[in-house]
Coordinates of N, CA and C in Angstrom, one line a residue:
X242 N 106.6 109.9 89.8 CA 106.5 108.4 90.1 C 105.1 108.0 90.5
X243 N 104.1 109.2 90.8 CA 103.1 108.7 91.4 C 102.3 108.4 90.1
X244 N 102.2 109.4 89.2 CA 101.6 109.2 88.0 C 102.0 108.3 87.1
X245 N 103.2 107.7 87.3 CA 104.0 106.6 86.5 C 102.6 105.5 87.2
X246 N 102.9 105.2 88.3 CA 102.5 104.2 88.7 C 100.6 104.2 89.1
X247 N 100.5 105.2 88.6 CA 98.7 105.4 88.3 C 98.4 104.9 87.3
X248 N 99.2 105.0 85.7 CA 99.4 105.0 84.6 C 99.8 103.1 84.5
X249 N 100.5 102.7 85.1 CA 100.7 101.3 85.5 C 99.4 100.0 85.6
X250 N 98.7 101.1 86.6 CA 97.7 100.4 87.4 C 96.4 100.3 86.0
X251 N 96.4 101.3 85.8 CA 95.6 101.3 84.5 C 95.8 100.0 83.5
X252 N 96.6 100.2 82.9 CA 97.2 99.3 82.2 C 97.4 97.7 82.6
X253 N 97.8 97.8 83.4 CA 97.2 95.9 84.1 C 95.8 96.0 84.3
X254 N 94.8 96.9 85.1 CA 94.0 96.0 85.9 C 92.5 97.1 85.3
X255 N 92.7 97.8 84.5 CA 91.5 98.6 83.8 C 90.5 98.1 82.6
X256 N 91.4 97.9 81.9 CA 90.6 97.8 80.9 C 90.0 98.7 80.1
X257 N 90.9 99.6 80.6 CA 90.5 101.0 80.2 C 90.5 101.5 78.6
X258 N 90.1 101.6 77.5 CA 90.2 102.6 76.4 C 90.6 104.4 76.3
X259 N 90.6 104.5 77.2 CA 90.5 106.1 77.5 C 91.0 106.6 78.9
X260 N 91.6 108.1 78.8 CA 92.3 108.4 80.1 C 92.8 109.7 80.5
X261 N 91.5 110.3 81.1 CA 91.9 112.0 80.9 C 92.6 112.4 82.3
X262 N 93.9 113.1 82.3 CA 94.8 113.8 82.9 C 94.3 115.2 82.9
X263 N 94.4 115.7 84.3 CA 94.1 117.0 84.8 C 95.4 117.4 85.1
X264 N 96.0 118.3 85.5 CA 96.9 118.5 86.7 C 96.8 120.2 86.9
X265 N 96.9 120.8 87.6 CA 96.3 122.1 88.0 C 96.9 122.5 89.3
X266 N 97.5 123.7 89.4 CA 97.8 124.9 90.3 C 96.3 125.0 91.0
X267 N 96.2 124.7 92.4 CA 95.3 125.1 92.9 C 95.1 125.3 94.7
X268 N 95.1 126.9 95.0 CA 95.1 127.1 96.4 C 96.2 126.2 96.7
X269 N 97.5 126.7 96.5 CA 98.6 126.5 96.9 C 98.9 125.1 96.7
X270 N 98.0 124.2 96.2 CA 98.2 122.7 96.2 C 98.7 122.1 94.6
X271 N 99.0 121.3 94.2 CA 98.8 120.9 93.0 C 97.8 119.6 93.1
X272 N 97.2 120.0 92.1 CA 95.8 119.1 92.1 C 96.3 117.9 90.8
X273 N 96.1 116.9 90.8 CA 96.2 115.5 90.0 C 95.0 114.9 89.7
X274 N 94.5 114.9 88.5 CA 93.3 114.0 88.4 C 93.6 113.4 87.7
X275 N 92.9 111.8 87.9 CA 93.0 110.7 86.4 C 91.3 110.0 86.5
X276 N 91.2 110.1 85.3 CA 89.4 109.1 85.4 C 89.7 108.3 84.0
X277 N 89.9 106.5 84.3 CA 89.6 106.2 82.9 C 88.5 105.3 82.8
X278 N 88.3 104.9 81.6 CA 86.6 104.6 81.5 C 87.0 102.6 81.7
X279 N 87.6 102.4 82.6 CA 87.8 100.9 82.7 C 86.5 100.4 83.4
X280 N 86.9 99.4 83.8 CA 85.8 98.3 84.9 C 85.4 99.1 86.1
X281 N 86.2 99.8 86.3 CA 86.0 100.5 87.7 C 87.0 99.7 88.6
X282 N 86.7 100.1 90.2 CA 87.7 99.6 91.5 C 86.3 99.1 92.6
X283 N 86.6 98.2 93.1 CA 85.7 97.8 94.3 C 86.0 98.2 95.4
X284 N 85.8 98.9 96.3 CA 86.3 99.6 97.4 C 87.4 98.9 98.4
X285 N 87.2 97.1 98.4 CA 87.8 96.5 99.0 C 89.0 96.5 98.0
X286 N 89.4 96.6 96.6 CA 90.5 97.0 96.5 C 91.2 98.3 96.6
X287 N 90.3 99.2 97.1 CA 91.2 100.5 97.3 C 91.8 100.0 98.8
X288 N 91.0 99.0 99.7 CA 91.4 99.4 100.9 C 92.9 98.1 101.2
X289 N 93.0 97.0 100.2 CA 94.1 96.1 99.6 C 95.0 96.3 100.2
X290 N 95.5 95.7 101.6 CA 96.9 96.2 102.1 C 97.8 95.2 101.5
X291 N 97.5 94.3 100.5 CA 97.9 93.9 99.4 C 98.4 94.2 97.9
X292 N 97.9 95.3 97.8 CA 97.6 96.2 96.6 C 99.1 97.1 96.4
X293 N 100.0 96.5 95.8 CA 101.2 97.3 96.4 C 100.9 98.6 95.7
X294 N 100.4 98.5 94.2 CA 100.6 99.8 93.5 C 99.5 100.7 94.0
X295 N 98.8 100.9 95.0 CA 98.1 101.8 95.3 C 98.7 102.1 97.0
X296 N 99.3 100.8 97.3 CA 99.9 101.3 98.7 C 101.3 102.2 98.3
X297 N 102.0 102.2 97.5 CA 102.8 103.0 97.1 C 102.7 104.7 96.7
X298 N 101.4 104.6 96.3 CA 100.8 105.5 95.8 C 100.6 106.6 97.1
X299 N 99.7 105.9 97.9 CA 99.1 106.1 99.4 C 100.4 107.1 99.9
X300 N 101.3 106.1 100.5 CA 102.5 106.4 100.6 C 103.3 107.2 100.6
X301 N 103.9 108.0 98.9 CA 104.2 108.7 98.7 C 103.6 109.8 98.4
X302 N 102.6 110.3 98.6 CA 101.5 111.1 98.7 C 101.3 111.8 100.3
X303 N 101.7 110.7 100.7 CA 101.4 110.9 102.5 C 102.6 111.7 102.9
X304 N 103.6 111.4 102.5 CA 105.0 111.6 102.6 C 105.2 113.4 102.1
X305 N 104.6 113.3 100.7 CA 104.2 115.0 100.5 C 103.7 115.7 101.0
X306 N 102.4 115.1 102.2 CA 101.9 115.7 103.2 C 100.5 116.1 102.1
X307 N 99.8 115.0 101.2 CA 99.0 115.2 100.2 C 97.9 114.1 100.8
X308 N 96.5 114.4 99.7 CA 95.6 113.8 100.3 C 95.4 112.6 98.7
X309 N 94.9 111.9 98.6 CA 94.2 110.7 97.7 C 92.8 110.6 97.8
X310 N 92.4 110.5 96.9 CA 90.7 110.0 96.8 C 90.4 108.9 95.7
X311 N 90.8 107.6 95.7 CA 89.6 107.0 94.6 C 88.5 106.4 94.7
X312 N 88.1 106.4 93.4 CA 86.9 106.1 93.6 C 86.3 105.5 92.2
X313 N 85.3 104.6 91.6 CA 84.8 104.3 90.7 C 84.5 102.8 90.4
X314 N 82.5 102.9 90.1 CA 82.3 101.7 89.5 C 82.0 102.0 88.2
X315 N 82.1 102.5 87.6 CA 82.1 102.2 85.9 C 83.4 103.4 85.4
X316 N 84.8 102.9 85.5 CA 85.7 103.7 85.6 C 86.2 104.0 86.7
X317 N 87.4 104.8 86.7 CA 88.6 104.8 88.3 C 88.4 106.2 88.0
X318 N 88.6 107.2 89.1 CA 88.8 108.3 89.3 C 89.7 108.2 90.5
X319 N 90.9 109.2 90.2 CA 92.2 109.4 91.7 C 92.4 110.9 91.0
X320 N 92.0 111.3 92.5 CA 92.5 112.7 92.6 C 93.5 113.0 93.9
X321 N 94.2 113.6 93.5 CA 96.0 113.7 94.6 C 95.9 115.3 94.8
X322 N 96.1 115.5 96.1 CA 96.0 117.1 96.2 C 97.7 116.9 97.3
X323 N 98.1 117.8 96.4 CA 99.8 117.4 97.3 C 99.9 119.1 97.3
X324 N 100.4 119.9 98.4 CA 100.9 120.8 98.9 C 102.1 121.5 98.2
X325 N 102.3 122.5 98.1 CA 103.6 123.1 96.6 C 104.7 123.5 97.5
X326 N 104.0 123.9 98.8 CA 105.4 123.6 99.9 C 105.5 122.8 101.0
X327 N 106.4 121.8 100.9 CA 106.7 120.9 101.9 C 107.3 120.9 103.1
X328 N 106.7 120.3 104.2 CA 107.4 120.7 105.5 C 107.6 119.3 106.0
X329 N 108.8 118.7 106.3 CA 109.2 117.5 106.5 C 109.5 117.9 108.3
X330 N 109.0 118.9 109.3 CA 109.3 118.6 110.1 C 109.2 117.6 111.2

Protein backbone atom coordinates (compact mmCIF):
# COMPACT_ATOMS: atom_id res chain seq x y z
CA UNK A 1 0.00 0.00 0.00
CA UNK A 2 2.88 2.19 0.66
CA UNK A 3 4.27 1.87 -2.77
CA UNK A 4 0.78 2.00 -4.28
CA UNK A 5 0.46 5.30 -2.86
CA UNK A 6 4.13 6.52 -3.70
CA UNK A 7 3.31 5.42 -7.26
CA UNK A 8 -0.05 7.66 -6.81
CA UNK A 9 1.72 10.71 -5.70
CA UNK A 10 3.97 10.56 -8.67
CA UNK A 11 1.43 10.47 -11.02
CA UNK A 12 -0.67 13.52 -9.82
CA UNK A 13 1.81 15.88 -8.60
CA UNK A 14 5.41 14.87 -10.63
CA UNK A 15 5.51 15.28 -13.71
CA UNK A 16 7.64 12.78 -13.78
CA UNK A 17 8.80 10.73 -17.17
CA UNK A 18 10.85 8.16 -15.38
CA UNK A 19 10.86 6.04 -12.12
CA UNK A 20 13.50 3.74 -10.68
CA UNK A 21 12.34 1.21 -7.98
CA UNK A 22 14.99 -0.25 -5.62
CA UNK A 23 13.77 -2.62 -3.06
CA UNK A 24 16.51 -4.64 -1.11
CA UNK A 25 17.11 -7.06 1.85
CA UNK A 26 19.26 -5.01 3.99
CA UNK A 27 20.67 -5.53 7.76
CA UNK A 28 17.59 -7.10 8.72
CA UNK A 29 15.49 -4.17 7.22
CA UNK A 30 13.85 -3.95 3.86
CA UNK A 31 15.06 -1.05 2.15
CA UNK A 32 12.40 0.88 -0.54
CA UNK A 33 13.74 3.38 -2.80
CA UNK A 34 11.85 5.52 -5.43
CA UNK A 35 13.62 8.65 -7.37
CA UNK A 36 11.62 10.03 -10.28
CA UNK A 37 12.92 12.75 -12.45
CA UNK A 38 9.69 15.07 -11.85
CA UNK A 39 9.65 18.85 -10.58
CA UNK A 40 10.86 17.78 -7.35
CA UNK A 41 9.06 18.42 -3.62
CA UNK A 42 9.52 21.69 -1.61
CA UNK A 43 10.23 20.76 1.84
CA UNK A 44 7.08 22.61 3.08
CA UNK A 45 5.32 19.94 1.24
CA UNK A 46 6.98 17.10 2.77
CA UNK A 47 6.11 18.74 6.07
CA UNK A 48 1.99 19.18 4.61
CA UNK A 49 -0.12 18.07 7.56
CA UNK A 50 -2.36 18.49 4.69
CA UNK A 51 -0.76 16.26 2.31
CA UNK A 52 -2.80 13.20 2.97
CA UNK A 53 -0.81 10.99 0.60
CA UNK A 54 2.43 11.42 2.24
CA UNK A 55 0.77 11.54 5.74
CA UNK A 56 -0.46 8.10 5.07
CA UNK A 57 2.71 7.14 3.95
CA UNK A 58 4.39 8.58 7.23
CA UNK A 59 1.98 6.63 9.06
CA UNK A 60 2.07 3.45 7.91
CA UNK A 61 5.65 3.25 7.88
CA UNK A 62 5.61 4.41 11.57
CA UNK A 63 3.34 1.73 12.40
CA UNK A 64 6.07 -0.88 10.91
CA UNK A 65 8.28 0.68 13.22
CA UNK A 66 10.21 2.06 9.71
CA UNK A 67 11.96 5.21 9.04
CA UNK A 68 11.08 7.67 5.67
CA UNK A 69 13.32 10.08 4.07
CA UNK A 70 12.29 12.48 1.14
CA UNK A 71 13.76 14.54 -0.46
CA UNK A 72 14.25 16.40 -3.99
CA UNK A 73 14.59 19.61 -6.03
CA UNK A 74 15.01 18.45 -9.46
CA UNK A 75 13.13 15.04 -8.83
CA UNK A 76 11.60 13.13 -5.57
CA UNK A 77 13.71 10.61 -3.89
CA UNK A 78 11.77 8.36 -0.70
CA UNK A 79 13.57 5.95 0.85
CA UNK A 80 11.51 3.56 3.52
CA UNK A 81 13.67 1.46 5.76
CA UNK A 82 10.89 -0.86 7.47
CA UNK A 83 12.21 -3.66 9.93
CA UNK A 84 11.55 -7.67 8.56
CA UNK A 85 10.53 -8.24 12.14
CA UNK A 86 7.86 -6.48 13.80
CA UNK A 87 7.16 -5.77 17.38
CA UNK A 88 3.78 -4.29 18.08
CA UNK A 89 4.50 -4.21 21.75
Amino acid sequence: RIFQEILTNIMKHAQATRVEVSLQKENGKLRLQVIDNGKGIRPEEIENEESFGILGIRERCSYLGGSIEISGTKGTKILLLIPLEISHA
